[in-house]
Short mmCIF file of C-alpha atoms and ligand atoms in Angstrom, two decimals:
data_model
loop_
_atom_site.label_atom_id
_atom_site.label_comp_id
_atom_site.label_asym_id
_atom_site.label_seq_id
_atom_site.Cartn_x
_atom_site.Cartn_y
_atom_site.Cartn_z
CA MET A 201 34.37 -14.07 -5.52
CA ALA A 202 33.35 -15.24 -2.09
CA ASP A 203 34.61 -18.38 -0.44
CA ALA A 204 32.30 -20.74 1.38
CA THR A 205 33.01 -19.18 4.77
CA THR A 206 31.96 -15.68 3.80
CA ARG A 207 28.95 -17.07 1.97
CA SER A 208 27.71 -18.68 5.16
CA LEU A 209 28.10 -15.42 7.01
CA GLY A 210 24.74 -13.71 7.11
CA PHE A 211 22.94 -17.05 7.19
CA HIS A 212 24.18 -17.88 10.68
CA SER A 213 22.05 -18.19 13.83
CA LEU A 214 22.10 -15.80 16.77
CA THR A 215 21.37 -16.94 20.29
CA GLY A 216 21.53 -13.84 22.49
CA GLU A 217 19.93 -10.44 22.02
CA ARG A 218 21.77 -7.12 22.01
CA GLU A 219 21.25 -3.57 23.13
CA ALA A 220 23.78 -0.74 22.95
CA VAL A 221 24.42 2.89 22.20
CA LEU A 222 26.64 2.60 19.13
CA SER A 223 29.81 4.51 18.41
CA LEU A 224 29.56 6.74 15.36
CA GLU A 225 32.02 7.52 12.58
CA GLY A 226 31.10 10.63 10.61
CA SER A 227 28.11 12.81 11.28
CA LEU A 228 24.36 12.48 10.87
CA PRO A 229 22.03 15.24 9.62
CA ASP A 230 20.55 17.23 12.53
CA TRP A 231 17.04 16.64 11.18
CA LEU A 232 17.34 12.85 11.16
CA SER A 233 15.22 11.72 14.11
CA GLY A 234 13.27 8.49 14.47
CA SER A 235 13.69 4.74 14.32
CA LEU A 236 14.42 2.21 11.62
CA ILE A 237 12.86 -1.14 12.51
CA ARG A 238 14.08 -4.04 10.40
CA ASN A 239 12.85 -7.62 10.42
CA GLY A 240 14.31 -10.86 9.15
CA PRO A 241 15.47 -14.32 10.15
CA GLY A 242 17.73 -14.38 13.21
CA ALA A 243 18.10 -18.10 13.84
CA PHE A 244 17.81 -21.22 11.69
CA GLU A 245 18.83 -23.73 14.34
CA LEU A 246 17.43 -23.92 17.85
CA GLY A 247 17.12 -26.66 20.43
CA GLY A 248 18.73 -29.22 18.11
CA ALA A 249 16.17 -28.64 15.34
CA SER A 250 16.60 -26.58 12.21
CA VAL A 251 14.75 -25.25 9.18
CA ASP A 252 15.67 -25.66 5.50
CA HIS A 253 14.50 -22.41 3.95
CA TRP A 254 15.82 -18.89 4.47
CA PHE A 255 12.26 -17.56 4.86
CA ASP A 256 11.67 -19.91 7.80
CA GLY A 257 14.30 -18.45 10.15
CA LEU A 258 12.89 -17.12 13.43
CA ALA A 259 11.94 -13.45 13.26
CA LEU A 260 14.54 -11.13 14.79
CA LEU A 261 13.41 -7.52 15.16
CA ARG A 262 16.22 -4.96 14.92
CA ARG A 263 15.75 -1.31 15.79
CA PHE A 264 18.11 1.61 15.18
CA THR A 265 16.93 4.77 16.96
CA ILE A 266 18.63 7.87 15.61
CA ASP A 267 19.07 11.27 17.28
CA GLY A 268 20.85 13.10 14.46
CA ALA A 269 21.26 16.38 16.36
CA ALA A 270 23.28 14.52 19.01
CA ASP A 271 24.97 12.17 16.51
CA ALA A 272 23.63 9.31 18.61
CA VAL A 273 22.35 5.87 17.53
CA ALA A 274 20.96 3.22 19.85
CA TYR A 275 20.45 -0.38 18.73
CA ARG A 276 18.26 -3.11 20.15
CA ASP A 277 17.21 -6.50 18.82
CA ARG A 278 14.72 -9.02 20.11
CA PHE A 279 13.42 -12.33 18.83
CA LEU A 280 9.69 -12.21 18.20
CA ARG A 281 8.04 -14.34 20.90
CA SER A 282 5.67 -16.05 18.49
CA ASP A 283 4.09 -19.45 18.98
CA THR A 284 6.61 -20.69 16.40
CA TYR A 285 9.42 -19.35 18.61
CA SER A 286 7.99 -20.99 21.74
CA ARG A 287 7.71 -24.34 19.99
CA ALA A 288 11.24 -24.01 18.62
CA ARG A 289 12.53 -23.38 22.16
CA GLN A 290 10.86 -26.64 23.12
CA GLY A 291 12.63 -28.50 20.32
CA SER A 292 9.88 -28.42 17.71
CA PHE A 293 11.18 -26.09 15.04
CA SER A 294 9.48 -26.58 11.71
CA GLY A 295 8.96 -23.71 9.36
CA GLY A 296 5.75 -22.70 7.69
CA PHE A 297 7.01 -21.26 4.43
CA ALA A 298 8.86 -24.24 3.01
CA THR A 299 10.05 -26.49 5.80
CA GLY A 300 8.01 -29.09 7.59
CA ASP A 301 7.31 -32.72 8.24
CA GLY A 302 4.75 -34.69 6.37
CA GLY A 303 1.92 -36.46 8.05
CA LEU A 304 -1.55 -37.80 7.66
CA LEU A 305 -3.11 -34.52 8.57
CA SER A 306 -3.36 -31.76 6.03
CA ARG A 307 -0.29 -29.60 6.36
CA LEU A 308 -1.89 -26.61 4.66
CA TRP A 309 -5.02 -26.76 6.78
CA GLY A 310 -2.85 -26.81 9.88
CA LEU A 311 -0.67 -23.90 8.77
CA LEU A 312 -3.43 -21.67 7.49
CA VAL A 313 -6.56 -22.54 9.42
CA ALA A 314 -6.17 -24.71 12.51
CA ASP A 315 -3.07 -23.01 13.90
CA PRO A 316 -2.03 -20.18 11.58
CA TYR A 317 1.69 -19.78 11.16
CA ASP A 318 2.96 -16.76 13.10
CA ASN A 319 6.71 -16.52 12.51
CA ALA A 320 6.25 -12.96 11.22
CA ASN A 321 9.76 -12.28 9.94
CA VAL A 322 9.12 -10.19 6.81
CA ILE A 323 8.53 -6.63 8.01
CA VAL A 324 7.28 -4.51 10.90
CA ASP A 325 4.71 -1.98 9.79
CA ARG A 326 2.22 0.32 11.42
CA VAL A 327 -1.52 -0.18 11.14
CA GLY A 328 -3.46 2.55 12.94
CA GLU A 329 -1.70 3.05 16.24
CA GLU A 330 -0.21 -0.44 16.35
CA TYR A 331 3.10 -1.87 15.19
CA LEU A 332 2.75 -5.32 13.66
CA ALA A 333 5.28 -7.94 12.67
CA MET A 334 3.95 -9.45 9.48
CA THR A 335 4.34 -12.41 7.17
CA GLU A 336 2.04 -14.10 4.67
CA THR A 337 -0.67 -15.26 7.02
CA PRO A 338 -3.27 -12.82 8.41
CA ARG A 339 -2.12 -13.65 11.92
CA ARG A 340 -0.06 -10.56 12.71
CA VAL A 341 2.02 -10.18 15.86
CA ARG A 342 1.77 -6.97 17.90
CA VAL A 343 5.05 -5.41 18.99
CA ASP A 344 5.96 -2.70 21.51
CA PRO A 345 8.07 -0.37 19.32
CA ALA A 346 10.16 0.91 22.25
CA THR A 347 11.12 -2.39 23.87
CA LEU A 348 10.45 -4.66 20.86
CA ASP A 349 8.56 -6.89 23.31
CA THR A 350 5.91 -9.14 21.78
CA LEU A 351 2.41 -8.10 22.86
CA GLY A 352 0.29 -10.88 21.38
CA HIS A 353 -1.54 -11.60 18.17
CA ALA A 354 -3.71 -9.38 16.01
CA GLN A 355 -6.04 -11.14 13.62
CA TYR A 356 -9.22 -9.60 12.33
CA ASP A 357 -12.33 -11.56 13.30
CA GLY A 358 -15.13 -9.12 12.51
CA PRO A 359 -17.94 -9.44 9.97
CA ALA A 360 -16.01 -8.29 6.87
CA PRO A 361 -14.61 -10.97 4.57
CA ALA A 362 -11.20 -12.37 5.55
CA GLY A 363 -8.85 -15.03 4.20
CA GLN A 364 -6.15 -17.52 5.15
CA LEU A 365 -3.23 -15.98 3.26
CA ALA A 366 -2.31 -12.28 3.26
CA CYS A 367 0.08 -10.08 1.38
CA ALA A 368 3.08 -9.56 3.63
CA HIS A 369 3.21 -5.96 2.46
CA VAL A 370 0.43 -3.47 2.99
CA SER A 371 -0.06 -0.48 0.73
CA ARG A 372 -0.54 2.99 2.15
CA ASP A 373 -2.52 5.91 0.76
CA PRO A 374 -1.10 9.43 1.11
CA ASP A 375 -3.52 10.02 4.02
CA GLY A 376 -2.12 6.96 5.82
CA THR A 377 -4.97 4.58 5.02
CA VAL A 378 -3.63 1.03 4.99
CA VAL A 379 -4.84 -1.29 2.22
CA ASN A 380 -4.24 -5.04 2.07
CA VAL A 381 -5.40 -8.19 0.30
CA GLU A 382 -6.19 -11.64 1.67
CA THR A 383 -6.79 -14.91 -0.14
CA ALA A 384 -9.70 -17.04 1.05
CA PHE A 385 -9.70 -20.72 0.06
CA GLY A 386 -13.00 -22.41 -0.63
CA ARG A 387 -15.27 -24.02 -3.19
CA GLN A 388 -14.93 -20.65 -4.88
CA SER A 389 -11.70 -19.09 -3.72
CA GLU A 390 -11.58 -15.31 -3.51
CA TYR A 391 -9.29 -12.36 -3.03
CA HIS A 392 -10.61 -9.85 -0.51
CA VAL A 393 -9.38 -6.25 -0.70
CA PHE A 394 -9.87 -4.09 2.37
CA GLU A 395 -8.80 -0.92 4.13
CA ALA A 396 -7.60 -1.28 7.72
CA PRO A 397 -7.89 1.75 10.03
CA ALA A 398 -6.65 -0.55 12.82
CA PRO A 399 -5.67 -4.24 13.08
CA ASP A 400 -9.13 -5.12 14.38
CA ALA A 401 -11.09 -2.88 12.02
CA ARG A 402 -11.74 -3.36 8.35
CA ARG A 403 -13.57 -1.59 5.52
CA HIS A 404 -14.37 -4.04 2.75
CA VAL A 405 -13.37 -2.71 -0.68
CA ALA A 406 -13.79 -5.61 -3.08
CA THR A 407 -14.02 -9.37 -3.45
CA VAL A 408 -13.01 -11.04 -6.70
CA PRO A 409 -13.20 -14.76 -7.47
CA VAL A 410 -10.12 -16.84 -8.32
CA ASP A 411 -10.03 -20.50 -9.29
CA GLU A 412 -6.37 -21.12 -8.52
CA PRO A 413 -4.99 -18.43 -6.21
CA ALA A 414 -1.61 -16.99 -7.14
CA TYR A 415 1.23 -16.36 -4.73
CA LEU A 416 0.76 -12.71 -3.76
CA HIS A 417 3.56 -11.29 -1.62
CA ASP A 418 2.78 -7.70 -2.56
CA PHE A 419 0.29 -5.72 -4.65
CA ALA A 420 -0.36 -2.14 -5.79
CA ALA A 421 -2.88 0.44 -4.64
CA THR A 422 -3.37 3.84 -6.23
CA GLU A 423 -6.01 6.48 -5.58
CA SER A 424 -8.63 4.79 -7.78
CA TYR A 425 -7.43 1.22 -8.21
CA VAL A 426 -6.07 -1.86 -6.51
CA VAL A 427 -3.98 -4.00 -8.83
CA LEU A 428 -3.21 -7.67 -8.19
CA VAL A 429 -0.40 -8.94 -10.39
CA GLU A 430 -1.00 -12.69 -10.55
CA PHE A 431 2.29 -14.25 -11.52
CA PRO A 432 1.65 -17.81 -12.77
CA PHE A 433 2.71 -19.45 -9.50
CA VAL A 434 -0.59 -20.87 -8.30
CA VAL A 435 -2.17 -23.30 -5.87
CA ASP A 436 -5.08 -25.71 -6.25
CA PRO A 437 -7.40 -24.67 -3.40
CA LEU A 438 -8.34 -28.31 -2.74
CA ASP A 439 -4.75 -28.90 -1.66
CA ILE A 440 -5.67 -27.27 1.62
CA PHE A 441 -7.53 -30.48 2.50
CA ARG A 442 -4.86 -32.92 1.27
CA PRO A 443 -2.22 -34.55 3.46
CA GLY A 444 1.38 -33.90 2.61
CA LYS A 445 4.54 -32.25 3.71
CA GLY A 446 6.35 -28.97 3.37
CA GLY A 447 5.40 -25.40 4.01
CA PHE A 448 2.67 -23.55 2.21
CA VAL A 449 4.84 -22.46 -0.71
CA ASP A 450 5.56 -26.09 -1.59
CA TRP A 451 1.95 -26.41 -2.70
CA PHE A 452 2.30 -23.75 -5.41
CA ARG A 453 3.01 -24.76 -9.04
CA TRP A 454 4.69 -22.81 -11.85
CA GLU A 455 2.21 -22.61 -14.78
CA PRO A 456 3.71 -20.27 -17.37
CA ASP A 457 0.92 -20.93 -19.90
CA ARG A 458 -1.36 -18.78 -17.76
CA GLY A 459 0.82 -15.73 -18.35
CA THR A 460 0.87 -12.97 -15.78
CA ARG A 461 -2.68 -11.76 -15.14
CA VAL A 462 -3.00 -8.14 -14.14
CA ARG A 463 -6.27 -7.78 -12.24
CA VAL A 464 -7.42 -4.19 -11.96
CA ILE A 465 -10.09 -3.43 -9.34
CA ALA A 466 -11.82 -0.06 -9.02
CA ARG A 467 -11.79 1.04 -5.41
CA ASP A 468 -15.04 3.01 -5.59
CA SER A 469 -17.24 0.28 -7.12
CA GLY A 470 -15.31 -2.78 -5.98
CA GLU A 471 -15.63 -4.11 -9.55
CA GLU A 472 -12.83 -5.78 -11.48
CA VAL A 473 -12.58 -3.44 -14.48
CA ALA A 474 -9.76 -5.04 -16.48
CA ARG A 475 -7.73 -8.24 -16.57
CA PRO A 476 -5.04 -8.01 -19.26
CA THR A 477 -2.38 -10.72 -19.54
CA ALA A 478 1.36 -10.16 -19.76
CA PRO A 479 4.19 -12.64 -20.41
CA PRO A 480 4.93 -15.14 -17.61
CA VAL A 481 7.44 -13.96 -15.02
CA PHE A 482 7.66 -14.20 -11.25
CA GLY A 483 8.14 -11.51 -8.65
CA PHE A 484 7.84 -10.66 -5.00
CA HIS A 485 7.85 -6.87 -4.87
CA HIS A 486 6.32 -3.81 -6.38
CA ALA A 487 8.60 -0.77 -6.18
CA ASN A 488 5.69 1.64 -6.62
CA ALA A 489 2.52 2.32 -8.63
CA TYR A 490 0.64 5.44 -9.65
CA GLU A 491 -1.97 6.82 -12.05
CA ARG A 492 -1.13 9.20 -14.86
CA ASP A 493 -3.45 10.47 -17.60
CA GLY A 494 -5.87 7.62 -17.13
CA GLU A 495 -3.11 5.04 -17.21
CA LEU A 496 -1.78 2.88 -14.39
CA VAL A 497 1.99 2.66 -14.06
CA LEU A 498 3.45 -0.20 -12.00
CA ASP A 499 7.18 -0.64 -11.45
CA VAL A 500 7.64 -4.27 -10.48
CA GLU A 501 10.73 -6.32 -9.72
CA THR A 502 10.67 -9.58 -11.64
CA VAL A 503 12.72 -12.73 -12.16
CA PRO A 504 12.23 -15.15 -15.08
CA ASP A 505 10.32 -17.80 -13.12
CA ALA A 506 9.40 -19.11 -9.69
CA THR A 507 12.46 -21.31 -9.29
CA ALA A 508 13.56 -18.29 -7.27
CA VAL A 509 11.44 -19.51 -4.41
CA ALA A 510 13.01 -22.95 -4.15
CA ASP A 511 16.43 -21.40 -4.77
CA LEU A 512 16.18 -19.52 -1.51
CA ASP A 513 16.73 -22.82 0.28
CA LEU A 514 19.38 -22.29 2.97
CA SER A 515 21.81 -24.93 1.80
CA ALA A 516 21.79 -23.39 -1.69
CA LEU A 517 22.20 -19.88 -0.34
CA ARG A 518 25.06 -20.92 1.90
CA ALA A 519 26.71 -22.47 -1.17
CA GLY A 520 26.40 -19.19 -3.05
CA ALA A 521 23.43 -20.01 -5.31
CA LEU A 522 21.99 -16.52 -5.26
CA ASP A 523 20.55 -16.10 -8.74
CA ALA A 524 17.15 -15.49 -7.21
CA LEU A 525 18.47 -12.14 -6.00
CA GLY A 526 18.95 -11.03 -9.60
CA GLY A 527 15.72 -9.13 -10.17
CA ARG A 528 15.00 -6.67 -12.96
CA ILE A 529 12.82 -3.59 -12.76
CA ASP A 530 9.94 -3.84 -15.24
CA ARG A 531 7.33 -1.18 -15.93
CA TYR A 532 3.75 -2.35 -16.47
CA ARG A 533 1.59 0.31 -18.10
CA VAL A 534 -2.07 -0.62 -17.83
CA ASP A 535 -4.95 1.05 -19.63
CA PRO A 536 -7.97 0.12 -17.51
CA ASP A 537 -10.46 1.34 -20.14
CA ALA A 538 -8.91 -0.52 -23.05
CA GLY A 539 -8.02 -3.53 -20.90
CA THR A 540 -4.43 -3.62 -22.13
CA VAL A 541 -1.00 -3.90 -20.56
CA ASP A 542 2.43 -3.04 -21.96
CA VAL A 543 5.60 -4.27 -20.29
CA GLU A 544 8.91 -2.50 -20.65
CA ARG A 545 12.22 -3.31 -19.00
CA LEU A 546 13.36 -0.26 -17.07
CA TYR A 547 16.55 -1.58 -15.54
CA ASP A 548 18.47 -4.71 -16.39
CA GLY A 549 20.89 -4.74 -13.47
CA ALA A 550 20.61 -7.36 -10.74
CA THR A 551 18.43 -5.85 -8.05
CA ALA A 552 16.71 -7.03 -4.90
CA LEU A 553 14.21 -5.41 -2.54
CA PRO A 554 13.33 -2.21 -4.44
CA THR A 555 12.03 0.79 -2.48
CA VAL A 556 10.97 4.39 -3.10
CA SER A 557 10.65 7.42 -0.88
CA PRO A 558 7.61 7.11 1.40
CA ALA A 559 6.69 10.61 0.21
CA VAL A 560 5.93 9.24 -3.29
CA GLU A 561 4.24 5.94 -2.46
CA GLY A 562 1.20 5.76 -4.75
CA ARG A 563 2.38 8.82 -6.69
CA ARG A 564 4.73 9.36 -9.60
CA HIS A 565 8.28 8.62 -8.51
CA ARG A 566 11.65 9.32 -10.04
CA TYR A 567 14.02 7.20 -7.95
CA VAL A 568 14.04 3.53 -7.05
CA TYR A 569 16.56 2.27 -4.51
CA ALA A 570 17.52 -1.40 -4.25
CA GLN A 571 20.19 -3.86 -3.29
CA HIS A 572 22.43 -4.48 -6.28
CA ALA A 573 24.63 -7.46 -7.08
CA ASP A 574 27.46 -8.15 -9.49
CA GLN A 575 26.64 -10.52 -12.33
CA PRO A 576 26.94 -13.45 -12.50
CA ILE A 577 25.56 -13.56 -8.99
CA ASP A 578 27.52 -15.83 -6.69
CA ASP A 579 27.40 -13.77 -3.54
CA TRP A 580 25.19 -11.52 -1.46
CA PRO A 581 24.74 -7.95 -2.82
CA ARG A 582 27.55 -5.57 -1.99
CA GLU A 583 25.99 -2.50 -3.59
CA VAL A 584 23.02 -0.21 -3.24
CA VAL A 585 21.68 1.17 -6.51
CA LYS A 586 19.76 4.40 -7.01
CA PHE A 587 17.94 4.16 -10.31
CA ASP A 588 16.59 7.31 -11.96
CA VAL A 589 13.57 6.09 -13.93
CA ARG A 590 13.26 9.39 -15.79
CA ARG A 591 16.81 9.45 -17.13
CA ARG A 592 17.22 5.66 -17.00
CA GLN A 593 20.49 6.09 -15.14
CA ALA A 594 21.86 4.02 -12.28
CA GLU A 595 24.31 5.10 -9.60
CA THR A 596 25.72 2.63 -7.12
CA PHE A 597 27.33 2.70 -3.68
CA ARG A 598 29.66 0.15 -2.17
CA THR A 599 31.81 0.37 0.97
CA ASP A 600 35.60 0.59 0.99
CA ALA A 601 35.65 -2.80 2.71
CA ASP A 602 33.30 -4.25 0.06
CA ALA A 603 30.77 -5.17 2.73
CA TYR A 604 27.41 -6.81 2.06
CA LEU A 605 24.49 -4.36 2.12
CA SER A 606 20.83 -4.75 3.08
CA GLU A 607 17.67 -3.34 1.51
CA PRO A 608 18.07 0.47 1.36
CA VAL A 609 15.45 2.60 3.13
CA PHE A 610 15.07 6.22 2.04
CA VAL A 611 14.24 8.80 4.73
CA PRO A 612 13.04 12.15 3.33
CA ARG A 613 14.25 15.37 4.91
CA PRO A 614 11.23 17.16 6.40
CA ASP A 615 10.25 20.01 4.07
CA GLY A 616 12.80 18.84 1.51
CA GLU A 617 11.81 19.61 -2.09
CA ALA A 618 13.82 17.26 -4.29
CA GLU A 619 12.65 13.63 -4.20
CA ASP A 620 16.17 12.53 -3.24
CA ASP A 621 16.66 15.15 -0.52
CA GLY A 622 17.24 12.84 2.41
CA VAL A 623 19.31 9.89 3.53
CA VAL A 624 19.46 6.25 2.58
CA LEU A 625 19.85 3.85 5.50
CA THR A 626 21.31 0.40 4.92
CA VAL A 627 22.90 -2.24 7.14
CA SER A 628 26.33 -3.48 6.10
CA LEU A 629 28.07 -6.72 6.99
CA ASP A 630 31.84 -6.72 6.54
CA PRO A 631 33.01 -10.29 5.81
CA ALA A 632 36.58 -9.48 6.90
CA THR A 633 35.71 -8.26 10.40
CA GLU A 634 32.39 -10.18 10.65
CA GLN A 635 30.78 -7.01 11.93
CA SER A 636 27.53 -5.33 10.95
CA ALA A 637 26.98 -1.57 10.89
CA LEU A 638 24.25 0.94 10.16
CA LEU A 639 25.23 3.20 7.26
CA ALA A 640 23.67 6.56 6.47
CA LEU A 641 24.20 7.79 2.89
CA ASP A 642 23.41 11.18 1.40
CA ALA A 643 20.67 10.12 -1.02
CA ALA A 644 21.49 12.86 -3.54
CA THR A 645 25.14 11.83 -3.97
CA LEU A 646 25.29 8.35 -2.36
CA ASP A 647 28.23 9.63 -0.28
CA ARG A 648 28.56 7.96 3.09
CA LEU A 649 27.66 10.36 5.91
CA ALA A 650 28.01 8.11 8.93
CA ARG A 651 28.66 4.56 10.08
CA ALA A 652 27.55 3.06 13.38
CA PRO A 653 29.17 -0.35 13.93
CA LEU A 654 27.62 -3.19 15.94
CA PRO A 655 29.69 -5.54 18.07
CA ASP A 656 29.07 -8.56 15.84
CA ALA A 657 27.45 -9.87 12.66
CA LEU A 658 23.70 -9.81 12.17
CA PRO A 659 22.14 -12.37 9.84
CA PHE A 660 20.79 -10.86 6.61
CA ASP A 661 17.31 -9.44 6.95
CA PHE A 662 14.40 -8.64 4.65
CA HIS A 663 12.64 -5.31 5.14
CA GLY A 664 12.87 -2.18 7.23
CA ARG A 665 10.61 0.79 7.71
CA TRP A 666 11.39 4.24 9.06
CA PHE A 667 9.14 5.57 11.83
CA PRO A 668 9.80 9.30 12.48
CA GLU A 669 7.43 9.28 15.45
CA LEU A 670 9.70 6.81 17.28
CA ASP A 671 12.27 9.46 18.19
CA ARG A 672 14.82 9.15 20.98
CA ALA A 673 12.56 10.76 23.60
CA THR A 674 9.63 8.49 22.73
CA VAL A 675 11.78 5.36 22.71
CA ALA A 676 13.49 6.39 25.98
CA ALA A 677 10.12 7.06 27.62
CA GLY A 678 9.06 3.57 26.59
CA GLY A 679 12.17 2.04 28.16
CA GLY A 680 13.99 1.34 24.90
CA TRP A 681 17.02 3.68 25.01
CA PRO A 682 19.88 2.05 26.95
FE1 FE2 B 269 8.87 -8.66 0.94
#
């Protein structure tokens, strides 16, 4: 049971930025070489102004560069110099997700069209040769991966269809092709599916109409299909022209009678080939999806309804209202020919931020990793779970100090054969010492291999990705190794 002080830890605001070679307890595998870049809110108050919602904190990029052969880890963090950040420095700090003043002008039009929101605090991912900080608008922010300096915006403006909302998460084919989905508001609103060889290049895959667009944080792409799971949390497209207050999520409504519509689009023809309906739930993340014997298998993290979104209000989180972190792993099995969907609960623990090995993205997977919380949930997760979907068995890891743990990121050993041959990286936050640390776990056993402590406490973050190409030499050459 956490007291109020420890609950507020992790939702605090940083002012400075840090850079250090970290001390290391234990030993890292010699093969582990590259960088973990994580993204998440780093400040909720600035210049006397503040935001209300966790998702509206200013993006803080955090990079751990690992040279396993030398047992060396360097850390650097930088606030993203977005337009949102600049305005916050000048005393005008209003979020775009769920915070914001009302006014006579349309709030949605302003956020999505006139001056698209750019506080890209969800993830840093690679598109072509570029590293982009991303959130749910198509206005991505380019980042130098060595220095974490902000390089400017990247928003597609070519002839292919584009929208005003984007999935924060891209999908990636085994050959590296990036796929994403944007929502375009209009008299007839549409979802546009596209492949992106680079931030400024786009191959149009499909456009499907939608009367009331659903909140799409993530989606699934397999070899033959793109699948949009429309949870019944939807927006009236005319709201984009109406005055009001709040961030864009405040315009969405929970409409359980719609059910969850699973929209299956064939990538070769661009046609929507099936649209079965499943019971109403809400969710942010897909763990993975793949095709097997003509069937589509989607492992999705769900919560009972979209109150999760409002529950991630900062004041609630700081008070310990963390039920929204209690996701379940559900398996959606879709038959595109028959137009049917079956839903089965795979894991009933309380999970958040599920991930799989990058080696199995879009292919059949055996292991899902996630944050894991005790139930009832009154505190931030203190465990990482490794769930074996074949045996339906869960193993968990927690630290001796019972520290909070971030989203786990699996790094496969090069040339490793078993799916869990590699390490799991997670960031801990010890409430007793108020100190964060990078932890490396043996993914096969969940034994701790190494711990690299930071000088102080980082606020909780959202997502990280591992970039093997950003090794120590590359980062040092770019001026990013202290
Ligand atoms: Fe996400």
